[in-house]
Short mmCIF file of C-alpha atoms and ligand atoms in Angstrom, two decimals:
data_model
loop_
_atom_site.label_atom_id
_atom_site.label_comp_id
_atom_site.label_asym_id
_atom_site.label_seq_id
_atom_site.Cartn_x
_atom_site.Cartn_y
_atom_site.Cartn_z
CA MET A 925 -126.76 -120.96 -100.34
CA SER A 926 -125.06 -117.62 -100.57
CA ALA A 927 -125.50 -115.24 -103.39
CA THR A 928 -124.81 -111.36 -104.77
CA ILE A 929 -127.16 -109.35 -106.45
CA SER A 930 -127.15 -106.10 -108.81
CA GLY A 931 -129.93 -103.09 -108.23
CA PHE A 932 -131.40 -105.77 -105.16
CA SER A 933 -132.81 -101.48 -104.78
CA LYS A 934 -134.86 -101.87 -107.66
CA LEU A 935 -136.84 -104.32 -107.59
CA SER A 936 -140.28 -104.45 -105.99
CA LYS A 937 -141.10 -105.85 -102.08
CA SER A 938 -142.13 -109.10 -102.80
CA GLN A 939 -139.49 -109.68 -105.87
CA LYS A 940 -136.76 -108.88 -102.80
CA ILE A 941 -138.66 -111.48 -100.82
CA ASP A 942 -138.15 -113.55 -104.00
CA TRP A 943 -134.84 -113.44 -103.90
CA ILE A 944 -133.81 -113.55 -100.93
CA VAL A 945 -135.92 -117.55 -100.07
CA SER A 946 -134.79 -118.54 -103.42
CA HIS A 947 -131.92 -117.76 -102.43
CA TYR A 948 -130.79 -117.94 -99.02
CA LEU A 949 -133.55 -119.93 -97.17
CA SER A 950 -133.98 -123.51 -97.90
CA ASN A 951 -138.09 -123.89 -96.86
CA SER A 952 -138.70 -121.49 -99.02
CA GLU A 953 -142.58 -121.59 -99.12
CA THR A 954 -143.36 -121.65 -95.85
CA ALA A 955 -139.61 -118.56 -95.23
CA LYS A 956 -141.17 -116.79 -96.93
CA GLN A 957 -145.54 -117.30 -95.28
CA THR A 958 -142.91 -116.15 -92.62
CA ILE A 959 -142.33 -112.83 -93.12
CA THR A 960 -145.37 -112.37 -95.37
CA GLN A 961 -147.88 -113.16 -92.42
CA TYR A 962 -145.76 -109.96 -90.45
CA PHE A 963 -147.70 -107.58 -92.81
CA ASN A 964 -150.17 -105.49 -92.50
CA VAL A 965 -153.34 -105.89 -93.54
CA ASP A 966 -154.81 -101.67 -94.04
CA SER A 967 -151.79 -101.24 -96.31
CA LYS A 968 -151.43 -97.71 -96.03
CA LEU A 969 -150.14 -98.76 -92.85
CA GLN A 970 -148.66 -101.18 -94.07
CA GLN A 971 -147.27 -98.38 -96.76
CA LEU A 972 -145.98 -96.48 -93.53
CA HIS A 973 -143.34 -98.77 -92.60
CA ASP A 974 -142.40 -100.41 -95.62
CA GLU A 975 -140.95 -96.28 -96.00
CA PHE A 976 -139.35 -96.03 -92.88
CA ILE A 977 -136.22 -97.68 -93.05
CA GLU A 978 -134.63 -98.88 -97.42
CA ASN A 979 -135.41 -102.83 -98.95
CA THR A 980 -138.10 -104.03 -96.75
CA ILE A 981 -139.60 -106.99 -96.77
CA SER A 982 -142.17 -107.26 -93.15
CA ASN A 983 -142.82 -105.85 -90.05
CA TYR A 984 -140.25 -106.95 -86.81
CA TYR A 985 -142.22 -106.67 -83.34
CA LEU A 986 -141.66 -106.04 -80.32
CA PRO A 987 -143.73 -106.04 -77.89
CA LEU A 988 -144.49 -102.80 -76.99
CA GLY A 989 -145.61 -102.86 -72.23
CA ILE A 990 -147.05 -100.73 -69.26
CA ALA A 991 -144.89 -100.25 -66.41
CA PRO A 992 -147.24 -97.94 -64.55
CA ASN A 993 -147.25 -96.24 -60.89
CA PHE A 994 -143.74 -94.46 -62.38
CA GLU A 995 -144.85 -91.53 -59.61
CA ILE A 996 -142.17 -88.55 -60.38
CA ASN A 997 -141.79 -85.27 -59.17
CA GLY A 998 -145.44 -85.97 -58.37
CA ASN A 999 -147.17 -86.90 -61.29
CA VAL A 1000 -147.98 -89.99 -61.96
CA TYR A 1001 -146.97 -92.11 -65.22
CA ALA A 1002 -147.69 -95.42 -67.15
CA ILE A 1003 -144.92 -95.84 -69.46
CA PRO A 1004 -145.23 -96.97 -72.62
CA MET A 1005 -141.84 -99.96 -73.36
CA ALA A 1006 -140.68 -101.32 -76.81
CA ILE A 1007 -138.69 -104.79 -75.15
CA GLU A 1008 -137.79 -108.49 -75.88
CA GLU A 1009 -136.67 -109.40 -72.79
CA SER A 1010 -139.11 -110.66 -70.14
CA SER A 1011 -139.10 -109.72 -66.80
CA VAL A 1012 -138.01 -106.14 -67.29
CA VAL A 1013 -141.68 -104.85 -67.64
CA ALA A 1014 -142.23 -106.05 -64.39
CA ALA A 1015 -139.58 -105.04 -62.95
CA ALA A 1016 -139.96 -101.69 -64.16
CA SER A 1017 -143.42 -101.76 -61.92
CA ASN A 1018 -142.81 -102.69 -58.90
CA ALA A 1019 -140.30 -100.68 -58.51
CA ALA A 1020 -142.53 -98.10 -59.32
CA LYS A 1021 -144.42 -99.45 -57.24
CA PHE A 1022 -142.25 -99.91 -54.63
CA TRP A 1023 -140.56 -95.35 -54.25
CA MET A 1024 -144.71 -94.80 -54.60
CA GLN A 1025 -144.78 -95.97 -51.63
CA ARG A 1026 -141.34 -94.16 -50.31
CA GLY A 1027 -142.03 -90.13 -51.68
CA GLY A 1028 -141.53 -91.79 -55.29
CA PHE A 1029 -139.19 -90.60 -57.77
CA LYS A 1030 -137.65 -87.08 -58.85
CA ALA A 1031 -135.45 -85.94 -62.16
CA GLU A 1032 -134.56 -82.86 -62.98
CA VAL A 1033 -132.67 -81.80 -66.61
CA ILE A 1034 -130.15 -79.78 -65.59
CA SER A 1035 -128.77 -78.89 -68.99
CA THR A 1036 -130.13 -79.28 -72.68
CA THR A 1037 -127.25 -78.77 -75.04
CA LYS A 1038 -125.59 -80.56 -78.04
CA VAL A 1039 -122.17 -80.15 -80.26
CA GLY A 1040 -121.75 -80.86 -84.20
CA GLN A 1041 -118.13 -80.23 -85.21
CA VAL A 1042 -117.01 -79.40 -88.36
CA HIS A 1043 -113.51 -81.12 -89.17
CA PHE A 1044 -111.06 -79.77 -91.16
CA MET A 1045 -107.13 -79.66 -91.92
CA PHE A 1046 -104.96 -76.93 -91.97
CA ASN A 1047 -100.90 -77.01 -92.07
CA GLY A 1048 -100.33 -72.87 -92.02
CA ASN A 1049 -100.24 -70.44 -89.23
CA VAL A 1050 -102.34 -70.92 -85.94
CA LYS A 1051 -102.51 -66.60 -85.99
CA ASP A 1052 -103.42 -66.78 -89.52
CA LEU A 1053 -105.93 -69.43 -88.90
CA GLU A 1054 -107.70 -67.52 -85.86
CA ALA A 1055 -107.66 -65.11 -87.53
CA TYR A 1056 -109.31 -66.09 -89.83
CA PHE A 1057 -111.98 -67.52 -87.33
CA ASN A 1058 -112.81 -64.58 -85.37
CA THR A 1059 -112.79 -62.49 -88.57
CA ILE A 1060 -115.55 -64.68 -90.06
CA LYS A 1061 -118.05 -65.93 -86.82
CA PRO A 1062 -120.77 -63.80 -87.68
CA LYS A 1063 -120.55 -64.41 -91.61
CA LEU A 1064 -120.82 -68.37 -89.84
CA ILE A 1065 -123.86 -67.66 -88.03
CA THR A 1066 -125.88 -65.39 -90.20
CA ASP A 1067 -125.12 -67.87 -93.34
CA THR A 1068 -127.24 -70.18 -91.53
CA LYS A 1069 -130.34 -68.04 -91.06
CA VAL A 1070 -132.65 -69.86 -93.03
CA ILE A 1071 -131.89 -73.23 -91.40
CA THR A 1072 -131.77 -71.86 -88.38
CA ALA A 1073 -135.16 -68.95 -88.47
CA ASN A 1074 -137.94 -71.35 -87.39
CA MET A 1075 -135.35 -72.83 -83.86
CA GLU A 1076 -134.57 -69.67 -82.89
CA LYS A 1077 -138.55 -68.07 -83.46
CA ARG A 1078 -139.10 -71.20 -80.33
CA GLY A 1079 -136.08 -70.20 -78.69
CA GLY A 1080 -133.91 -72.15 -80.29
CA GLY A 1081 -130.43 -71.81 -82.76
CA ILE A 1082 -127.32 -72.31 -82.14
CA LEU A 1083 -125.67 -71.11 -78.79
CA ASP A 1084 -121.32 -70.42 -80.20
CA ILE A 1085 -118.60 -71.65 -82.50
CA GLU A 1086 -115.40 -71.86 -81.13
CA LEU A 1087 -111.91 -72.86 -83.04
CA ARG A 1088 -110.17 -75.83 -81.40
CA ASN A 1089 -106.31 -76.77 -81.87
CA LYS A 1090 -106.22 -80.38 -81.83
CA THR A 1091 -102.41 -80.37 -83.55
CA LYS A 1092 -101.47 -81.95 -80.51
CA ASP A 1093 -103.07 -85.55 -80.75
CA LEU A 1094 -103.46 -85.23 -84.89
CA ASN A 1095 -101.28 -83.47 -86.93
CA ASN A 1096 -102.70 -80.24 -88.73
CA TYR A 1097 -106.36 -81.40 -87.14
CA TYR A 1098 -108.97 -78.58 -86.06
CA GLN A 1099 -112.63 -78.27 -85.10
CA LEU A 1100 -115.62 -76.21 -85.95
CA HIS A 1101 -117.12 -77.09 -82.06
CA ALA A 1102 -120.79 -75.79 -81.84
CA THR A 1103 -122.98 -76.29 -78.72
CA PHE A 1104 -126.38 -75.79 -80.00
CA GLU A 1105 -130.15 -75.63 -78.15
CA THR A 1106 -132.38 -77.44 -80.18
CA LEU A 1107 -135.64 -77.73 -77.40
CA ASP A 1108 -138.57 -80.25 -78.36
CA ALA A 1109 -136.51 -81.63 -81.59
CA MET A 1110 -133.64 -84.86 -81.36
CA GLY A 1111 -131.77 -82.00 -83.57
CA ALA A 1112 -129.55 -84.62 -85.75
CA ASN A 1113 -131.13 -82.98 -89.43
CA PHE A 1114 -130.93 -79.63 -87.95
CA ILE A 1115 -127.79 -79.50 -86.46
CA ASN A 1116 -125.88 -81.37 -89.78
CA SER A 1117 -127.01 -78.87 -91.97
CA CYS A 1118 -125.80 -75.87 -89.59
CA LEU A 1119 -122.80 -77.70 -89.52
CA GLU A 1120 -122.60 -77.99 -93.47
CA GLN A 1121 -123.45 -74.55 -94.22
CA PHE A 1122 -121.03 -73.71 -91.68
CA ALA A 1123 -117.96 -75.54 -93.37
CA LYS A 1124 -119.29 -74.04 -96.93
CA THR A 1125 -118.76 -70.55 -95.73
CA PHE A 1126 -115.57 -71.47 -93.23
CA LYS A 1127 -113.54 -73.20 -96.00
CA ALA A 1128 -115.49 -70.14 -99.31
CA GLU A 1129 -114.19 -67.00 -97.34
CA ALA A 1130 -110.23 -68.61 -96.54
CA GLU A 1131 -108.99 -67.99 -99.70
CA LYS A 1132 -108.77 -64.12 -98.89
CA TYR A 1133 -107.41 -64.48 -95.28
CA LEU A 1134 -104.59 -67.42 -95.37
CA ASN A 1135 -102.16 -69.13 -97.41
CA ALA A 1136 -102.66 -72.63 -97.25
CA PRO A 1137 -106.09 -74.55 -97.77
CA ILE A 1138 -108.40 -75.67 -96.04
CA GLU A 1139 -109.25 -79.48 -96.73
CA ILE A 1140 -112.76 -80.58 -94.74
CA VAL A 1141 -112.88 -83.10 -93.74
CA MET A 1142 -116.90 -84.04 -92.74
CA SER A 1143 -119.65 -81.67 -90.23
CA ILE A 1144 -121.37 -84.20 -88.24
CA LEU A 1145 -123.32 -83.74 -85.20
CA SER A 1146 -121.49 -85.39 -82.22
CA ASN A 1147 -124.31 -87.77 -80.01
CA TYR A 1148 -121.60 -87.65 -76.77
CA VAL A 1149 -124.16 -84.77 -74.98
CA PRO A 1150 -122.79 -84.41 -71.27
CA ASP A 1151 -124.02 -81.22 -71.31
CA CYS A 1152 -128.20 -82.82 -72.04
CA LEU A 1153 -127.89 -83.71 -68.82
CA VAL A 1154 -130.32 -85.26 -66.50
CA ARG A 1155 -130.54 -85.88 -62.82
CA ALA A 1156 -132.74 -88.81 -61.35
CA GLN A 1157 -133.70 -89.59 -58.09
CA VAL A 1158 -134.73 -91.55 -55.37
CA SER A 1159 -134.30 -91.44 -51.58
CA CYS A 1160 -136.34 -92.51 -47.84
CA LYS A 1161 -135.72 -93.06 -44.57
CA VAL A 1162 -133.11 -96.48 -44.28
CA GLU A 1163 -135.99 -98.51 -42.35
CA ASP A 1164 -139.00 -97.56 -44.63
CA LEU A 1165 -137.01 -99.88 -47.26
CA THR A 1166 -137.84 -103.05 -44.90
CA HIS A 1167 -139.60 -105.46 -47.51
CA LYS A 1168 -140.33 -108.79 -47.32
CA GLY A 1169 -139.12 -109.47 -44.67
CA ILE A 1170 -135.65 -108.10 -45.28
CA SER A 1171 -134.79 -104.97 -42.79
CA GLY A 1172 -134.68 -102.36 -44.78
CA LYS A 1173 -130.20 -101.17 -42.82
CA ALA A 1174 -129.39 -104.39 -44.40
CA PHE A 1175 -130.69 -103.85 -47.51
CA ALA A 1176 -129.15 -100.05 -48.27
CA GLU A 1177 -126.60 -101.29 -47.37
CA LYS A 1178 -126.14 -104.15 -49.21
CA PHE A 1179 -127.60 -102.38 -51.63
CA VAL A 1180 -124.32 -99.74 -51.78
CA ARG A 1181 -121.77 -102.27 -51.24
CA ALA A 1182 -123.61 -103.63 -55.02
CA VAL A 1183 -123.87 -99.74 -56.30
CA ASN A 1184 -119.58 -98.86 -55.40
CA ILE A 1185 -118.55 -102.44 -56.78
CA ALA A 1186 -120.12 -101.47 -59.86
CA GLU A 1187 -117.82 -98.14 -59.41
CA ILE A 1188 -115.02 -99.16 -59.86
CA GLU A 1189 -114.68 -102.63 -61.56
CA PRO A 1190 -115.62 -102.13 -65.05
CA TYR A 1191 -116.75 -105.49 -65.44
CA ARG A 1192 -119.08 -105.43 -62.85
CA ALA A 1193 -120.36 -101.74 -64.27
CA VAL A 1194 -120.72 -103.09 -67.90
CA THR A 1195 -123.32 -105.67 -66.90
CA HIS A 1196 -124.99 -102.93 -64.32
CA ASN A 1197 -125.54 -100.55 -66.46
CA LYS A 1198 -126.96 -103.07 -68.74
CA GLY A 1199 -129.52 -103.36 -66.99
CA ILE A 1200 -130.07 -99.85 -66.19
CA MET A 1201 -129.96 -99.70 -70.47
CA ASN A 1202 -132.76 -102.12 -70.37
CA GLY A 1203 -135.10 -99.76 -69.13
CA ILE A 1204 -133.22 -96.56 -71.47
CA ASP A 1205 -133.46 -98.79 -74.15
CA ALA A 1206 -137.48 -99.76 -74.01
CA VAL A 1207 -138.34 -96.32 -73.24
CA VAL A 1208 -137.23 -95.06 -75.97
CA LEU A 1209 -137.64 -96.93 -78.91
CA ALA A 1210 -141.33 -96.91 -77.60
CA THR A 1211 -141.18 -93.02 -77.55
CA GLY A 1212 -139.72 -93.01 -81.66
CA ASN A 1213 -135.72 -92.09 -80.59
CA ASP A 1214 -133.05 -92.85 -82.14
CA PHE A 1215 -131.89 -95.84 -79.04
CA ARG A 1216 -128.04 -96.26 -80.47
CA ALA A 1217 -127.00 -92.48 -79.73
CA VAL A 1218 -128.48 -92.79 -76.57
CA GLU A 1219 -126.59 -95.31 -76.04
CA ALA A 1220 -123.30 -94.25 -77.93
CA GLY A 1221 -123.77 -91.05 -75.64
CA ILE A 1222 -124.00 -93.03 -72.33
CA HIS A 1223 -121.13 -95.46 -72.64
CA ALA A 1224 -118.77 -92.20 -73.20
CA TYR A 1225 -120.46 -90.37 -70.30
CA ALA A 1226 -120.37 -93.76 -68.57
CA VAL A 1227 -116.21 -93.75 -69.40
CA LYS A 1228 -115.67 -90.23 -69.11
CA ASN A 1229 -112.98 -89.72 -65.89
CA GLY A 1230 -111.16 -92.37 -67.93
CA LYS A 1231 -112.20 -95.84 -66.55
CA TYR A 1232 -115.92 -97.02 -67.15
CA SER A 1233 -117.89 -97.27 -63.98
CA SER A 1234 -121.52 -97.52 -63.40
CA LEU A 1235 -123.49 -94.37 -64.41
CA THR A 1236 -125.68 -94.63 -60.41
CA HIS A 1237 -124.47 -94.22 -57.46
CA ALA A 1238 -126.08 -94.88 -54.04
CA LYS A 1239 -125.67 -93.68 -50.26
CA ILE A 1240 -127.16 -94.09 -46.81
CA GLU A 1241 -126.24 -90.77 -44.35
CA ASN A 1242 -127.71 -89.69 -41.65
CA GLY A 1243 -130.18 -92.83 -42.09
CA ILE A 1244 -131.30 -91.16 -45.09
CA PHE A 1245 -130.65 -93.77 -48.28
CA THR A 1246 -130.58 -92.39 -51.51
CA PHE A 1247 -130.03 -93.83 -54.80
CA TRP A 1248 -128.93 -91.35 -57.30
CA MET A 1249 -127.80 -91.05 -61.47
CA GLU A 1250 -127.17 -88.18 -63.97
CA ILE A 1251 -126.57 -88.90 -67.85
CA PRO A 1252 -126.56 -87.75 -70.84
CA LEU A 1253 -130.44 -88.04 -73.33
CA ALA A 1254 -130.80 -86.30 -76.55
CA LEU A 1255 -134.31 -86.58 -77.26
CA GLY A 1256 -137.22 -85.59 -79.13
CA THR A 1257 -140.35 -85.36 -78.82
CA VAL A 1258 -141.18 -83.64 -81.63
CA GLY A 1259 -139.71 -84.50 -84.77
CA GLY A 1260 -138.29 -88.37 -86.86
CA LEU A 1261 -140.00 -90.73 -85.76
CA THR A 1262 -142.80 -89.00 -83.41
CA GLY A 1263 -144.82 -87.24 -85.48
CA LEU A 1264 -144.80 -91.00 -87.89
CA HIS A 1265 -145.03 -93.82 -86.20
CA PRO A 1266 -149.00 -94.34 -85.38
CA LEU A 1267 -147.16 -96.11 -82.39
CA VAL A 1268 -144.80 -93.44 -81.23
CA LYS A 1269 -148.15 -90.64 -81.46
CA VAL A 1270 -149.97 -93.82 -79.13
CA ALA A 1271 -146.70 -93.27 -76.57
CA LEU A 1272 -146.51 -90.15 -75.63
CA ASP A 1273 -149.92 -89.32 -75.84
CA ILE A 1274 -149.81 -91.89 -72.72
CA LEU A 1275 -147.08 -89.54 -72.12
CA GLY A 1276 -149.75 -87.04 -71.87
CA LYS A 1277 -147.43 -85.46 -74.49
CA PRO A 1278 -144.41 -84.82 -72.89
CA THR A 1279 -141.99 -82.18 -74.54
CA ALA A 1280 -138.80 -83.25 -74.39
CA LYS A 1281 -137.49 -82.14 -71.37
CA GLU A 1282 -139.86 -84.06 -70.01
CA LEU A 1283 -139.41 -87.56 -71.52
CA MET A 1284 -135.18 -86.54 -70.52
CA GLN A 1285 -136.73 -87.37 -67.04
CA ILE A 1286 -139.06 -89.95 -67.46
CA VAL A 1287 -136.81 -92.26 -69.15
CA ALA A 1288 -133.79 -91.44 -67.42
CA VAL A 1289 -136.85 -92.49 -63.89
CA ALA A 1290 -137.30 -96.51 -66.10
CA GLY A 1291 -133.54 -96.26 -65.93
CA LEU A 1292 -133.47 -95.97 -62.53
CA ALA A 1293 -136.10 -97.78 -61.41
CA GLN A 1294 -134.55 -100.58 -63.89
CA ASN A 1295 -131.13 -100.45 -62.08
CA PHE A 1296 -132.65 -100.18 -58.54
CA ALA A 1297 -135.22 -103.79 -59.41
CA ALA A 1298 -132.08 -105.76 -60.67
CA LEU A 1299 -129.43 -105.08 -58.25
CA ARG A 1300 -132.80 -105.76 -55.14
CA SER A 1301 -133.23 -108.84 -57.47
CA LEU A 1302 -129.14 -109.69 -56.92
CA THR A 1303 -128.55 -108.12 -53.31
CA THR A 1304 -131.36 -110.64 -52.02
CA THR A 1305 -132.88 -113.37 -54.15
CA GLY A 1306 -130.58 -113.85 -56.88
CA ILE A 1307 -131.08 -112.86 -60.01
CA GLN A 1308 -132.44 -116.15 -61.88
CA GLU A 1309 -135.54 -116.60 -58.88
CA GLY A 1310 -137.89 -112.99 -60.57
CA HIS A 1311 -135.84 -113.48 -64.29
CA MET A 1312 -137.27 -117.07 -64.33
CA LYS A 1313 -140.78 -116.54 -63.21
CA MET A 1314 -141.51 -114.14 -66.15
CA HIS A 1315 -138.91 -116.66 -68.15
CA LEU A 1316 -141.13 -118.52 -68.18
CA MET A 1317 -143.88 -118.20 -70.69
CA ASN A 1318 -140.84 -118.14 -74.03
CA ILE A 1319 -139.50 -121.71 -72.69
CA LEU A 1320 -143.60 -122.93 -73.15
CA ASN A 1321 -143.88 -121.23 -75.47
CA GLN A 1322 -140.93 -122.52 -77.31
CA PHE A 1323 -142.31 -126.30 -75.60
CA ASN A 1324 -146.13 -125.50 -78.33
CA ALA A 1325 -147.43 -125.54 -75.10
CA SER A 1326 -151.12 -125.92 -75.03
CA LYS A 1327 -153.15 -124.23 -72.76
CA GLU A 1328 -154.20 -126.72 -70.41
CA GLU A 1329 -150.22 -127.05 -69.83
CA LYS A 1330 -149.06 -124.39 -69.65
CA GLU A 1331 -151.57 -122.95 -67.11
CA SER A 1332 -150.50 -126.54 -64.60
CA ILE A 1333 -146.92 -125.62 -65.43
CA VAL A 1334 -147.47 -122.13 -64.48
CA ASN A 1335 -149.49 -122.99 -61.13
CA TYR A 1336 -147.49 -126.29 -60.81
CA PHE A 1337 -144.10 -123.34 -60.16
CA LYS A 1338 -146.02 -120.99 -57.73
CA THR A 1339 -144.26 -122.39 -55.27
CA ASN A 1340 -141.00 -123.91 -56.96
CA THR A 1341 -138.33 -122.99 -58.36
CA VAL A 1342 -138.40 -121.77 -62.39
CA THR A 1343 -135.79 -123.03 -63.84
CA HIS A 1344 -135.10 -124.45 -67.49
CA SER A 1345 -134.71 -127.79 -66.83
CA ALA A 1346 -137.31 -127.84 -64.54
CA VAL A 1347 -139.50 -126.47 -67.19
CA VAL A 1348 -138.43 -129.54 -70.10
CA SER A 1349 -139.27 -132.27 -67.48
CA GLU A 1350 -142.35 -131.18 -65.89
CA ILE A 1351 -143.69 -130.52 -69.33
CA GLU A 1352 -142.61 -134.69 -70.43
CA LYS A 1353 -144.10 -135.65 -66.58
CA LEU A 1354 -147.09 -134.43 -68.21
CA ARG A 1355 -146.72 -135.41 -71.95
CA GLN A 1356 -146.44 -138.63 -70.90
P1 HMG B 581 -141.56 -110.09 -57.51
O1 HMG B 581 -141.46 -108.99 -56.45
O2 HMG B 581 -141.61 -112.05 -56.92
O3 HMG B 581 -143.19 -109.66 -58.05
O4 HMG B 581 -141.43 -109.33 -58.19
P2 HMG B 581 -145.69 -109.69 -57.57
O5 HMG B 581 -145.62 -111.49 -57.51
O6 HMG B 581 -144.64 -109.33 -55.75
O7 HMG B 581 -145.63 -108.42 -57.60
C1 HMG B 581 -145.44 -107.16 -57.06
C2 HMG B 581 -145.37 -106.23 -58.38
O8 HMG B 581 -144.62 -106.42 -59.23
C3 HMG B 581 -146.50 -105.93 -59.14
O9 HMG B 581 -147.57 -105.31 -58.74
C4 HMG B 581 -145.86 -105.24 -60.29
O10 HMG B 581 -145.93 -104.34 -60.36
C5 HMG B 581 -144.84 -106.39 -60.38
P3 HMG B 581 -149.01 -105.93 -59.01
O11 HMG B 581 -149.57 -104.77 -60.73
O12 HMG B 581 -149.06 -106.81 -58.48
O13 HMG B 581 -150.20 -104.91 -58.29
N1 HMG B 581 -145.09 -107.43 -61.32
C6 HMG B 581 -145.22 -107.33 -62.78
N2 HMG B 581 -145.48 -106.30 -63.57
C7 HMG B 581 -146.12 -107.34 -64.80
N3 HMG B 581 -146.10 -108.58 -64.72
C8 HMG B 581 -145.89 -109.25 -64.30
C9 HMG B 581 -145.42 -109.09 -62.56
N4 HMG B 581 -144.73 -109.93 -61.59
C10 HMG B 581 -144.52 -108.71 -60.58
N5 HMG B 581 -145.56 -110.61 -64.34
C11 HMG B 581 -139.86 -109.05 -60.52
C12 HMG B 581 -140.63 -110.05 -59.66
C13 HMG B 581 -139.77 -110.04 -61.82
C14 HMG B 581 -140.77 -108.41 -60.87
C15 HMG B 581 -139.21 -108.99 -59.20
O14 HMG B 581 -138.14 -110.59 -58.97
C16 HMG B 581 -137.69 -108.41 -60.57
O15 HMG B 581 -137.59 -107.15 -60.16
N6 HMG B 581 -136.61 -108.54 -60.50
C17 HMG B 581 -135.50 -107.45 -61.57
C18 HMG B 581 -135.92 -108.42 -62.91
C19 HMG B 581 -135.01 -108.06 -63.83
O16 HMG B 581 -133.96 -107.12 -63.45
N7 HMG B 581 -135.12 -108.52 -64.87
C20 HMG B 581 -134.25 -107.61 -65.94
C21 HMG B 581 -134.10 -108.36 -66.83
S1 HMG B 581 -132.23 -109.57 -66.67
C22 HMG B 581 -131.07 -108.06 -67.04
O17 HMG B 581 -131.39 -108.15 -68.08
C23 HMG B 581 -129.93 -107.61 -66.48
C24 HMG B 581 -129.23 -107.50 -65.06
O18 HMG B 581 -127.72 -108.42 -65.27
C25 HMG B 581 -128.26 -106.27 -64.50
C26 HMG B 581 -127.65 -105.77 -63.31
O19 HMG B 581 -126.51 -106.92 -63.03
O20 HMG B 581 -127.38 -104.95 -62.86
C27 HMG B 581 -130.40 -108.38 -64.00
#
């Protein structure tokens, strides 16, 4: 079933489909139908999607859901979430509703600095290199003026460039470590263009000042943005947490213990943070941002003290329960997919066309809410009750349940615990 090909990229879309179907899929007619049934009837819209990436053969759908009732700094948002996992949108909505009745979420952007580096090797005198860097630094900046002019007009641009000596960690290794303000743009293209120009200027002039060559290894932004930070928080009197028959005090104490466990135990911390990322990724994806960059940056931040740990924290002080999180988030609300993907535009409109700073706050809140909902379930009913309640429809769809079967089974599980085997057994009973 395996095959190789040269020139796949040059084939038309239908030739690509024919090739993949004939070489990799046994039931070729059904497979072809499955692939093509996701084409958009509007050929312009389809072409737009085809051109987002390369070698496109179809569209891959994810559901877009809405978690309403998010009060953030006094404004109420309905948050769009693109995600495949059942119970995430319900959990976010549930936490939003819960906290709306208790003062809502507070969020603040702490800093917005982004980073890029030119990595280079130099096997000469460090003092000469330092002197050269100080001489050339103004030219590094002026040589990028064509790239930075518009960003500077808007109030952003290059913040600083430092020479960093990393030779203790790797022989002959140095960096130009640059910091940027990119305002409402995520800034990847802007930063990378500046860095590549720094590298050119830095190398071009080096021969005049240094008696050893500079070898540029690469110039690239960093997705680690510990100085592009946002904080999200909820807080209320402990007794106000009383809910569905569970006392606020007992709940708050157990909740704080659950967070403490994630703070010291990496096995738990990873799952705990995965729950946070359920909320973060879904909003990042819905708003056309780069969830891989966000994931990489946030997990690096979770290990900033040398041990992987919880991103959220909780405490009870003087009868007040506080639950909060600080995370790095480099997001854009202009550029990239934000102006191209029609549903991304709708998602940003739903959020009231936020600035990047506002989006940072919304995304962080979605992560905090998600973690609150998951921990509340974990420390009270257990996760399976709510999760399986939401997953029920997926199991029914796996068994091609009819509308009548679905109605009857959903009704049955209003008062019975959902497990995979219990659902299967109910379907079998109905079908006998
Ligand atoms: P519930 O208390 O049974 O909900 O919670 P309810 O029926 O009383 O409804 C209350 C509100 O919840 C609703 O208000 C909605 O806001 C929301 P309303 O709309 O009626 O005014 N809600 C829903 N929203 C949309 N569709 C629904 C729906 N049902 C309730 N069908 C719930 C049920 C599932 C929300 C709750 O049990 C929960 O939050 N569970 C946690 C689920 C979760 O965290 N899922 C993530 C996947 S599990 C995971 O991957 C992460 C994990 O491993 C992370 C970790 O370990 O930390 C758990």
